[in-house]
Amino acid sequence: MSETCKVSAERRGDVAILWTDGYINNQGGEEIAREAYAQLDQGVRALVLNLEKTRIVNSIGISILIEVLEKVMDRKGVLAFCGLTPTIDKTFRIMGLAQYAEIFPTQDEALRKVSAQSA
Amino acid sequence: MTQGGHAPAPPAAGSREVSMTIPVAPEMEIVATAQAAALGEYIAMSRDKIDEVKLALVEACINAFEHANCRDEQLHLTFRLGREARGDWLEVEVLDRGRGFDQKAVEPPTPEKTFASHRKRGWGLQIIKSLMDEVDITSGEWGTRIVMRKYK
């Protein structure tokens, strides 16, 4: 049994899209952080995290996402989420992620907004 | 016969419940969520509400895994189905035989404190209370019992 989260990424100009697939726990969170930091080190200014293939997260995974968000903010970058299930959306709002990062229903909307902000 | 302890009370006649024990081990919480999902589907609970039960259950399990120091290295889970005027419900009990904790000593987290400090954890109970309709937590030297209910 493994629910380990897989992370894939694609760069589009100054923006990188990260897709997750699976359970975002401590391992999943670290996997996302590793990819996000690699993208930032390569000059990416904005990150879109698409979670449409993730139905379950835990607070350890979210705490790692908060660390990623802080690092992006330190670098004056932008981080946006999209494709959240209603439960994950609610949990992000409980923990305050929505106060510091924008949440969009679709990837297209997230891309439009962060591309404009990072230009 | 068990000596020096109390045998668990038998389930009430006609009650619909499923019990399982999971070891304290990585990702075992996902095994528990599969059971919750199956019972939620049995009472035709919506997928979003089942997701809320699953996430609350994950938090209850990982809290116990991390903090309880379970003497038997196990979590004892009971899933109950019931019906009352408000509607059908799914209830999950998570029992650990760990060291217990003082609920009054747990300072509720806030996003501001989380973002201002290096400590970003401690959200488990808050998430459970936010996602479930009713939550009852009892704790002592015998361990901790969390009973959480979600109406259909």
PDB file of C-alpha atoms in Angstrom:
ATOM      1  CA  MET A   1       0.000   0.000   0.000  1.00  0.00           C
ATOM      2  CA  SER A   2       1.324   3.376  -0.892  1.00  0.00           C
ATOM      3  CA  GLU A   3      -0.543   6.613  -1.158  1.00  0.00           C
ATOM      4  CA  THR A   4       2.648   8.581  -1.664  1.00  0.00           C
ATOM      5  CA  CYS A   5       2.123  11.785  -3.544  1.00  0.00           C
ATOM      6  CA  LYS A   6       3.633  12.136  -6.991  1.00  0.00           C
ATOM      7  CA  VAL A   7       4.600  15.603  -8.157  1.00  0.00           C
ATOM      8  CA  SER A   8       5.164  16.718 -11.723  1.00  0.00           C
ATOM      9  CA  ALA A   9       6.030  20.175 -13.006  1.00  0.00           C
ATOM     10  CA  GLU A  10       6.041  22.226 -16.160  1.00  0.00           C
ATOM     11  CA  ARG A  11       7.487  25.676 -16.667  1.00  0.00           C
ATOM     12  CA  ARG A  12       5.637  28.285 -18.707  1.00  0.00           C
ATOM     13  CA  GLY A  13       7.739  31.437 -18.825  1.00  0.00           C
ATOM     14  CA  ASP A  14       8.154  32.806 -15.312  1.00  0.00           C
ATOM     15  CA  VAL A  15       5.446  30.507 -13.995  1.00  0.00           C
ATOM     16  CA  ALA A  16       5.742  26.861 -12.973  1.00  0.00           C
ATOM     17  CA  ILE A  17       2.736  24.595 -12.622  1.00  0.00           C
ATOM     18  CA  LEU A  18       3.075  21.755 -10.124  1.00  0.00           C
ATOM     19  CA  TRP A  19       0.583  18.902 -10.279  1.00  0.00           C
ATOM     20  CA  THR A  20       0.139  16.621  -7.291  1.00  0.00           C
ATOM     21  CA  ASP A  21      -1.314  13.134  -7.404  1.00  0.00           C
ATOM     22  CA  GLY A  22      -2.059  11.399  -4.090  1.00  0.00           C
ATOM     23  CA  TYR A  23      -1.933  11.947  -0.352  1.00  0.00           C
ATOM     24  CA  ILE A  24      -0.163  15.112   0.825  1.00  0.00           C
ATOM     25  CA  ASN A  25       1.343  14.038   4.133  1.00  0.00           C
ATOM     26  CA  ASN A  26       4.871  14.820   5.346  1.00  0.00           C
ATOM     27  CA  GLN A  27       6.449  12.914   2.443  1.00  0.00           C
ATOM     28  CA  GLY A  28       4.087  14.426  -0.097  1.00  0.00           C
ATOM     29  CA  GLY A  29       4.672  17.901   1.330  1.00  0.00           C
ATOM     30  CA  GLU A  30       8.435  17.431   1.148  1.00  0.00           C
ATOM     31  CA  GLU A  31       8.154  16.219  -2.432  1.00  0.00           C
ATOM     32  CA  ILE A  32       6.217  19.372  -3.351  1.00  0.00           C
ATOM     33  CA  ALA A  33       8.708  21.564  -1.480  1.00  0.00           C
ATOM     34  CA  ARG A  34      11.659  19.963  -3.268  1.00  0.00           C
ATOM     35  CA  GLU A  35      10.123  20.628  -6.673  1.00  0.00           C
ATOM     36  CA  ALA A  36       8.967  24.142  -5.740  1.00  0.00           C
ATOM     37  CA  TYR A  37      12.419  25.150  -4.441  1.00  0.00           C
ATOM     38  CA  ALA A  38      14.071  23.726  -7.569  1.00  0.00           C
ATOM     39  CA  GLN A  39      11.761  25.848  -9.706  1.00  0.00           C
ATOM     40  CA  LEU A  40      12.468  28.975  -7.633  1.00  0.00           C
ATOM     41  CA  ASP A  41      16.212  28.357  -7.906  1.00  0.00           C
ATOM     42  CA  GLN A  42      15.805  28.241 -11.678  1.00  0.00           C
ATOM     43  CA  GLY A  43      14.283  31.714 -11.695  1.00  0.00           C
ATOM     44  CA  VAL A  44      10.574  30.994 -11.520  1.00  0.00           C
ATOM     45  CA  ARG A  45       8.645  33.891  -9.950  1.00  0.00           C
ATOM     46  CA  ALA A  46       5.225  32.330  -9.635  1.00  0.00           C
ATOM     47  CA  LEU A  47       3.986  28.856  -8.731  1.00  0.00           C
ATOM     48  CA  VAL A  48       0.595  27.314  -9.377  1.00  0.00           C
ATOM     49  CA  LEU A  49      -0.120  24.179  -7.357  1.00  0.00           C
ATOM     50  CA  ASN A  50      -2.810  22.111  -9.033  1.00  0.00           C
ATOM     51  CA  LEU A  51      -4.243  19.620  -6.515  1.00  0.00           C
ATOM     52  CA  GLU A  52      -7.036  18.182  -8.656  1.00  0.00           C
ATOM     53  CA  LYS A  53      -5.668  14.636  -8.251  1.00  0.00           C
ATOM     54  CA  THR A  54      -5.326  14.919  -4.475  1.00  0.00           C
ATOM     55  CA  ARG A  55      -8.344  14.085  -2.337  1.00  0.00           C
ATOM     56  CA  ILE A  56      -6.658  13.839   1.050  1.00  0.00           C
ATOM     57  CA  VAL A  57      -4.127  15.961   2.900  1.00  0.00           C
ATOM     58  CA  ASN A  58      -3.040  16.168   6.510  1.00  0.00           C
ATOM     59  CA  SER A  59      -1.945  19.069   8.679  1.00  0.00           C
ATOM     60  CA  ILE A  60       1.721  18.019   8.482  1.00  0.00           C
ATOM     61  CA  GLY A  61       1.614  18.242   4.700  1.00  0.00           C
ATOM     62  CA  ILE A  62      -0.161  21.593   4.871  1.00  0.00           C
ATOM     63  CA  SER A  63       2.421  22.942   7.328  1.00  0.00           C
ATOM     64  CA  ILE A  64       5.097  22.174   4.717  1.00  0.00           C
ATOM     65  CA  LEU A  65       3.023  23.992   2.083  1.00  0.00           C
ATOM     66  CA  ILE A  66       2.967  26.996   4.430  1.00  0.00           C
ATOM     67  CA  GLU A  67       6.777  26.882   4.548  1.00  0.00           C
ATOM     68  CA  VAL A  68       6.861  26.842   0.745  1.00  0.00           C
ATOM     69  CA  LEU A  69       4.485  29.806   0.678  1.00  0.00           C
ATOM     70  CA  GLU A  70       6.707  31.732   3.105  1.00  0.00           C
ATOM     71  CA  LYS A  71       9.757  31.078   0.941  1.00  0.00           C
ATOM     72  CA  VAL A  72       7.899  32.272  -2.170  1.00  0.00           C
ATOM     73  CA  MET A  73       6.777  35.415  -0.322  1.00  0.00           C
ATOM     74  CA  ASP A  74      10.363  36.041   0.886  1.00  0.00           C
ATOM     75  CA  ARG A  75      11.433  36.075  -2.745  1.00  0.00           C
ATOM     76  CA  LYS A  76       8.569  38.440  -3.651  1.00  0.00           C
ATOM     77  CA  GLY A  77       6.997  35.708  -5.718  1.00  0.00           C
ATOM     78  CA  VAL A  78       3.436  34.465  -6.046  1.00  0.00           C
ATOM     79  CA  LEU A  79       1.870  31.135  -5.088  1.00  0.00           C
ATOM     80  CA  ALA A  80      -1.630  30.081  -6.078  1.00  0.00           C
ATOM     81  CA  PHE A  81      -3.635  26.897  -5.606  1.00  0.00           C
ATOM     82  CA  CYS A  82      -6.268  25.385  -7.845  1.00  0.00           C
ATOM     83  CA  GLY A  83      -8.294  22.217  -8.202  1.00  0.00           C
ATOM     84  CA  LEU A  84      -8.976  21.848  -4.481  1.00  0.00           C
ATOM     85  CA  THR A  85     -11.747  19.589  -3.224  1.00  0.00           C
ATOM     86  CA  PRO A  86     -14.226  21.437  -0.976  1.00  0.00           C
ATOM     87  CA  THR A  87     -12.737  19.670   2.078  1.00  0.00           C
ATOM     88  CA  ILE A  88      -9.163  20.627   1.219  1.00  0.00           C
ATOM     89  CA  ASP A  89     -10.302  24.173   0.433  1.00  0.00           C
ATOM     90  CA  LYS A  90     -11.993  24.365   3.843  1.00  0.00           C
ATOM     91  CA  THR A  91      -8.904  22.997   5.610  1.00  0.00           C
ATOM     92  CA  PHE A  92      -6.618  25.487   3.844  1.00  0.00           C
ATOM     93  CA  ARG A  93      -8.909  28.292   5.032  1.00  0.00           C
ATOM     94  CA  ILE A  94      -8.933  26.958   8.619  1.00  0.00           C
ATOM     95  CA  MET A  95      -5.120  26.953   8.688  1.00  0.00           C
ATOM     96  CA  GLY A  96      -4.828  30.376   7.092  1.00  0.00           C
ATOM     97  CA  LEU A  97      -3.296  29.428   3.761  1.00  0.00           C
ATOM     98  CA  ALA A  98      -6.072  31.313   2.002  1.00  0.00           C
ATOM     99  CA  GLN A  99      -5.039  34.518   3.783  1.00  0.00           C
ATOM    100  CA  TYR A 100      -1.621  34.478   2.157  1.00  0.00           C
ATOM    101  CA  ALA A 101      -2.141  32.608  -1.119  1.00  0.00           C
ATOM    102  CA  GLU A 102      -4.924  32.817  -3.652  1.00  0.00           C
ATOM    103  CA  ILE A 103      -7.154  29.853  -4.383  1.00  0.00           C
ATOM    104  CA  PHE A 104      -8.755  29.456  -7.814  1.00  0.00           C
ATOM    105  CA  PRO A 105     -11.286  26.925  -9.059  1.00  0.00           C
ATOM    106  CA  THR A 106      -9.370  26.195 -12.264  1.00  0.00           C
ATOM    107  CA  GLN A 107      -5.792  26.134 -13.492  1.00  0.00           C
ATOM    108  CA  ASP A 108      -6.569  28.598 -16.295  1.00  0.00           C
ATOM    109  CA  GLU A 109      -7.855  31.193 -13.831  1.00  0.00           C
ATOM    110  CA  ALA A 110      -4.847  30.691 -11.563  1.00  0.00           C
ATOM    111  CA  LEU A 111      -2.423  31.010 -14.485  1.00  0.00           C
ATOM    112  CA  ARG A 112      -4.082  34.181 -15.780  1.00  0.00           C
ATOM    113  CA  LYS A 113      -3.869  35.847 -12.372  1.00  0.00           C
ATOM    114  CA  VAL A 114      -0.337  34.844 -11.374  1.00  0.00           C
ATOM    115  CA  SER A 115       1.054  35.558 -14.849  1.00  0.00           C
ATOM    116  CA  ALA A 116      -0.268  39.108 -14.565  1.00  0.00           C
ATOM    117  CA  GLN A 117       1.091  39.489 -11.008  1.00  0.00           C
ATOM    118  CA  SER A 118       4.554  38.164 -11.813  1.00  0.00           C
ATOM    119  CA  ALA A 119       4.961  40.161 -15.051  1.00  0.00           C
TER     120      ALA A 119
ATOM    121  CA  MET B   1     -11.033 -13.132  32.277  1.00  0.00           C
ATOM    122  CA  THR B   2      -9.112  -9.887  32.259  1.00  0.00           C
ATOM    123  CA  GLN B   3      -7.541  -8.959  35.570  1.00  0.00           C
ATOM    124  CA  GLY B   4      -6.829  -5.452  36.706  1.00  0.00           C
ATOM    125  CA  GLY B   5      -8.850  -3.778  34.018  1.00  0.00           C
ATOM    126  CA  HIS B   6     -12.266  -3.232  32.592  1.00  0.00           C
ATOM    127  CA  ALA B   7     -13.616  -5.284  29.729  1.00  0.00           C
ATOM    128  CA  PRO B   8     -15.093  -3.072  27.020  1.00  0.00           C
ATOM    129  CA  ALA B   9     -18.841  -2.679  27.284  1.00  0.00           C
ATOM    130  CA  PRO B  10     -20.668  -4.803  24.697  1.00  0.00           C
ATOM    131  CA  PRO B  11     -22.321  -2.858  21.887  1.00  0.00           C
ATOM    132  CA  ALA B  12     -25.996  -2.045  22.417  1.00  0.00           C
ATOM    133  CA  ALA B  13     -28.372  -4.563  20.876  1.00  0.00           C
ATOM    134  CA  GLY B  14     -29.096  -3.703  17.262  1.00  0.00           C
ATOM    135  CA  SER B  15     -26.304  -1.172  17.024  1.00  0.00           C
ATOM    136  CA  ARG B  16     -24.472  -1.085  13.749  1.00  0.00           C
ATOM    137  CA  GLU B  17     -20.778  -0.824  14.344  1.00  0.00           C
ATOM    138  CA  VAL B  18     -17.481  -1.990  12.929  1.00  0.00           C
ATOM    139  CA  SER B  19     -14.293  -2.206  14.944  1.00  0.00           C
ATOM    140  CA  MET B  20     -10.738  -2.357  13.766  1.00  0.00           C
ATOM    141  CA  THR B  21      -7.280  -1.965  15.190  1.00  0.00           C
ATOM    142  CA  ILE B  22      -4.446  -0.336  13.293  1.00  0.00           C
ATOM    143  CA  PRO B  23      -0.775  -0.401  14.220  1.00  0.00           C
ATOM    144  CA  VAL B  24       1.085   2.824  14.900  1.00  0.00           C
ATOM    145  CA  ALA B  25       2.867   2.883  11.547  1.00  0.00           C
ATOM    146  CA  PRO B  26       3.223   5.267   8.600  1.00  0.00           C
ATOM    147  CA  GLU B  27       0.141   5.641   6.400  1.00  0.00           C
ATOM    148  CA  MET B  28      -1.999   3.262   8.488  1.00  0.00           C
ATOM    149  CA  GLU B  29      -4.406   6.178   8.836  1.00  0.00           C
ATOM    150  CA  ILE B  30      -5.251   5.640   5.167  1.00  0.00           C
ATOM    151  CA  VAL B  31      -6.378   2.088   5.964  1.00  0.00           C
ATOM    152  CA  ALA B  32      -8.769   3.572   8.524  1.00  0.00           C
ATOM    153  CA  THR B  33     -10.135   6.126   6.061  1.00  0.00           C
ATOM    154  CA  ALA B  34     -11.069   3.339   3.636  1.00  0.00           C
ATOM    155  CA  GLN B  35     -13.383   1.906   6.308  1.00  0.00           C
ATOM    156  CA  ALA B  36     -14.911   5.319   7.010  1.00  0.00           C
ATOM    157  CA  ALA B  37     -15.523   5.845   3.306  1.00  0.00           C
ATOM    158  CA  ALA B  38     -17.194   2.445   2.915  1.00  0.00           C
ATOM    159  CA  LEU B  39     -19.583   3.134   5.805  1.00  0.00           C
ATOM    160  CA  GLY B  40     -20.292   6.659   4.596  1.00  0.00           C
ATOM    161  CA  GLU B  41     -21.217   5.247   1.190  1.00  0.00           C
ATOM    162  CA  TYR B  42     -23.402   2.643   2.931  1.00  0.00           C
ATOM    163  CA  ILE B  43     -25.617   5.417   4.332  1.00  0.00           C
ATOM    164  CA  ALA B  44     -25.391   7.403   1.064  1.00  0.00           C
ATOM    165  CA  MET B  45     -23.429  10.253   2.624  1.00  0.00           C
ATOM    166  CA  SER B  46     -22.170  12.765   0.052  1.00  0.00           C
ATOM    167  CA  ARG B  47     -18.614  12.433  -1.223  1.00  0.00           C
ATOM    168  CA  ASP B  48     -17.649  15.806   0.224  1.00  0.00           C
ATOM    169  CA  LYS B  49     -18.911  14.858   3.687  1.00  0.00           C
ATOM    170  CA  ILE B  50     -17.102  11.532   3.493  1.00  0.00           C
ATOM    171  CA  ASP B  51     -13.937  13.470   2.629  1.00  0.00           C
ATOM    172  CA  GLU B  52     -14.452  15.582   5.765  1.00  0.00           C
ATOM    173  CA  VAL B  53     -14.796  12.465   7.928  1.00  0.00           C
ATOM    174  CA  LYS B  54     -11.681  10.981   6.309  1.00  0.00           C
ATOM    175  CA  LEU B  55      -9.605  14.104   6.904  1.00  0.00           C
ATOM    176  CA  ALA B  56     -10.765  14.404  10.531  1.00  0.00           C
ATOM    177  CA  LEU B  57      -9.949  10.732  11.051  1.00  0.00           C
ATOM    178  CA  VAL B  58      -6.497  11.188   9.528  1.00  0.00           C
ATOM    179  CA  GLU B  59      -5.849  14.038  11.968  1.00  0.00           C
ATOM    180  CA  ALA B  60      -7.041  11.988  14.953  1.00  0.00           C
ATOM    181  CA  CYS B  61      -4.783   9.096  13.928  1.00  0.00           C
ATOM    182  CA  ILE B  62      -1.646  11.117  13.273  1.00  0.00           C
ATOM    183  CA  ASN B  63      -2.152  13.057  16.508  1.00  0.00           C
ATOM    184  CA  ALA B  64      -2.148   9.760  18.388  1.00  0.00           C
ATOM    185  CA  PHE B  65       0.762   8.388  16.334  1.00  0.00           C
ATOM    186  CA  GLU B  66       2.861  11.451  17.161  1.00  0.00           C
ATOM    187  CA  HIS B  67       1.901  12.376  20.693  1.00  0.00           C
ATOM    188  CA  ALA B  68       0.145   9.557  22.523  1.00  0.00           C
ATOM    189  CA  ASN B  69       3.048   7.190  23.079  1.00  0.00           C
ATOM    190  CA  CYS B  70       0.641   4.246  22.879  1.00  0.00           C
ATOM    191  CA  ARG B  71       1.576   1.428  25.250  1.00  0.00           C
ATOM    192  CA  ASP B  72       0.228  -1.224  22.889  1.00  0.00           C
ATOM    193  CA  GLU B  73       1.477   0.519  19.702  1.00  0.00           C
ATOM    194  CA  GLN B  74      -2.058   0.380  18.341  1.00  0.00           C
ATOM    195  CA  LEU B  75      -5.102   2.540  17.767  1.00  0.00           C
ATOM    196  CA  HIS B  76      -8.528   1.068  18.446  1.00  0.00           C
ATOM    197  CA  LEU B  77     -11.156   2.350  16.070  1.00  0.00           C
ATOM    198  CA  THR B  78     -14.908   1.916  16.203  1.00  0.00           C
ATOM    199  CA  PHE B  79     -17.201   3.100  13.420  1.00  0.00           C
ATOM    200  CA  ARG B  80     -20.894   3.425  14.288  1.00  0.00           C
ATOM    201  CA  LEU B  81     -23.936   4.134  12.185  1.00  0.00           C
ATOM    202  CA  GLY B  82     -27.089   5.601  13.692  1.00  0.00           C
ATOM    203  CA  ARG B  83     -30.248   7.508  12.985  1.00  0.00           C
ATOM    204  CA  GLU B  84     -32.107  10.230  14.836  1.00  0.00           C
ATOM    205  CA  ALA B  85     -34.445  13.118  14.080  1.00  0.00           C
ATOM    206  CA  ARG B  86     -31.619  15.175  12.558  1.00  0.00           C
ATOM    207  CA  GLY B  87     -30.806  12.331  10.182  1.00  0.00           C
ATOM    208  CA  ASP B  88     -28.481   9.384   9.676  1.00  0.00           C
ATOM    209  CA  TRP B  89     -24.994   9.709  11.095  1.00  0.00           C
ATOM    210  CA  LEU B  90     -21.573   8.149  10.968  1.00  0.00           C
ATOM    211  CA  GLU B  91     -19.566   8.228  14.158  1.00  0.00           C
ATOM    212  CA  VAL B  92     -15.893   7.369  14.510  1.00  0.00           C
ATOM    213  CA  GLU B  93     -14.192   6.628  17.821  1.00  0.00           C
ATOM    214  CA  VAL B  94     -10.404   6.706  18.018  1.00  0.00           C
ATOM    215  CA  LEU B  95      -9.015   5.246  21.224  1.00  0.00           C
ATOM    216  CA  ASP B  96      -5.357   5.174  22.142  1.00  0.00           C
ATOM    217  CA  ARG B  97      -3.857   3.639  25.260  1.00  0.00           C
ATOM    218  CA  GLY B  98      -1.244   6.323  25.561  1.00  0.00           C
ATOM    219  CA  ARG B  99      -0.301   8.890  28.156  1.00  0.00           C
ATOM    220  CA  GLY B 100      -3.270  11.227  27.650  1.00  0.00           C
ATOM    221  CA  PHE B 101      -3.100  14.996  27.546  1.00  0.00           C
ATOM    222  CA  ASP B 102      -4.522  18.046  29.284  1.00  0.00           C
ATOM    223  CA  GLN B 103      -6.949  19.671  26.883  1.00  0.00           C
ATOM    224  CA  LYS B 104      -6.826  22.959  28.794  1.00  0.00           C
ATOM    225  CA  ALA B 105      -3.084  23.156  28.183  1.00  0.00           C
ATOM    226  CA  VAL B 106      -3.507  23.025  24.403  1.00  0.00           C
ATOM    227  CA  GLU B 107      -3.336  26.532  23.053  1.00  0.00           C
ATOM    228  CA  PRO B 108      -5.519  26.907  19.954  1.00  0.00           C
ATOM    229  CA  PRO B 109      -3.436  27.781  16.900  1.00  0.00           C
ATOM    230  CA  THR B 110      -4.135  30.796  14.701  1.00  0.00           C
ATOM    231  CA  PRO B 111      -2.947  31.509  11.155  1.00  0.00           C
ATOM    232  CA  GLU B 112      -1.127  34.607  12.411  1.00  0.00           C
ATOM    233  CA  LYS B 113       0.847  32.620  14.994  1.00  0.00           C
ATOM    234  CA  THR B 114       1.502  29.870  12.473  1.00  0.00           C
ATOM    235  CA  PHE B 115       2.913  32.260   9.882  1.00  0.00           C
ATOM    236  CA  ALA B 116       4.918  34.249  12.438  1.00  0.00           C
ATOM    237  CA  SER B 117       6.736  31.317  14.010  1.00  0.00           C
ATOM    238  CA  HIS B 118       8.781  28.283  13.065  1.00  0.00           C
ATOM    239  CA  ARG B 119       6.185  26.056  14.735  1.00  0.00           C
ATOM    240  CA  LYS B 120       3.525  25.379  12.173  1.00  0.00           C
ATOM    241  CA  ARG B 121       1.946  22.327  13.742  1.00  0.00           C
ATOM    242  CA  GLY B 122      -0.740  21.772  16.357  1.00  0.00           C
ATOM    243  CA  TRP B 123      -3.777  22.104  14.068  1.00  0.00           C
ATOM    244  CA  GLY B 124      -5.151  18.579  14.446  1.00  0.00           C
ATOM    245  CA  LEU B 125      -7.878  19.181  17.039  1.00  0.00           C
ATOM    246  CA  GLN B 126      -8.954  22.441  15.417  1.00  0.00           C
ATOM    247  CA  ILE B 127      -9.370  20.720  12.061  1.00  0.00           C
ATOM    248  CA  ILE B 128     -11.308  17.826  13.595  1.00  0.00           C
ATOM    249  CA  LYS B 129     -13.705  20.216  15.370  1.00  0.00           C
ATOM    250  CA  SER B 130     -14.185  22.273  12.215  1.00  0.00           C
ATOM    251  CA  LEU B 131     -14.902  19.348   9.907  1.00  0.00           C
ATOM    252  CA  MET B 132     -17.139  17.209  12.138  1.00  0.00           C
ATOM    253  CA  ASP B 133     -20.607  18.045  13.496  1.00  0.00           C
ATOM    254  CA  GLU B 134     -20.006  16.782  17.042  1.00  0.00           C
ATOM    255  CA  VAL B 135     -16.729  15.989  18.775  1.00  0.00           C
ATOM    256  CA  ASP B 136     -16.177  14.624  22.256  1.00  0.00           C
ATOM    257  CA  ILE B 137     -12.673  14.200  23.648  1.00  0.00           C
ATOM    258  CA  THR B 138     -11.848  12.477  26.907  1.00  0.00           C
ATOM    259  CA  SER B 139      -8.327  11.908  28.122  1.00  0.00           C
ATOM    260  CA  GLY B 140      -6.573  10.578  31.177  1.00  0.00           C
ATOM    261  CA  GLU B 141      -3.745   8.342  32.287  1.00  0.00           C
ATOM    262  CA  TRP B 142      -5.519   5.465  30.525  1.00  0.00           C
ATOM    263  CA  GLY B 143      -5.218   7.198  27.157  1.00  0.00           C
ATOM    264  CA  THR B 144      -7.369   9.367  24.922  1.00  0.00           C
ATOM    265  CA  ARG B 145     -10.714   8.778  23.292  1.00  0.00           C
ATOM    266  CA  ILE B 146     -12.005  10.990  20.490  1.00  0.00           C
ATOM    267  CA  VAL B 147     -15.589  10.414  19.378  1.00  0.00           C
ATOM    268  CA  MET B 148     -16.633  12.408  16.335  1.00  0.00           C
ATOM    269  CA  ARG B 149     -19.918  12.365  14.500  1.00  0.00           C
ATOM    270  CA  LYS B 150     -20.993  13.523  11.064  1.00  0.00           C
ATOM    271  CA  TYR B 151     -24.615  13.748   9.972  1.00  0.00           C
ATOM    272  CA  LYS B 152     -25.473  12.652   6.458  1.00  0.00           C
TER     273      LYS B 152
END
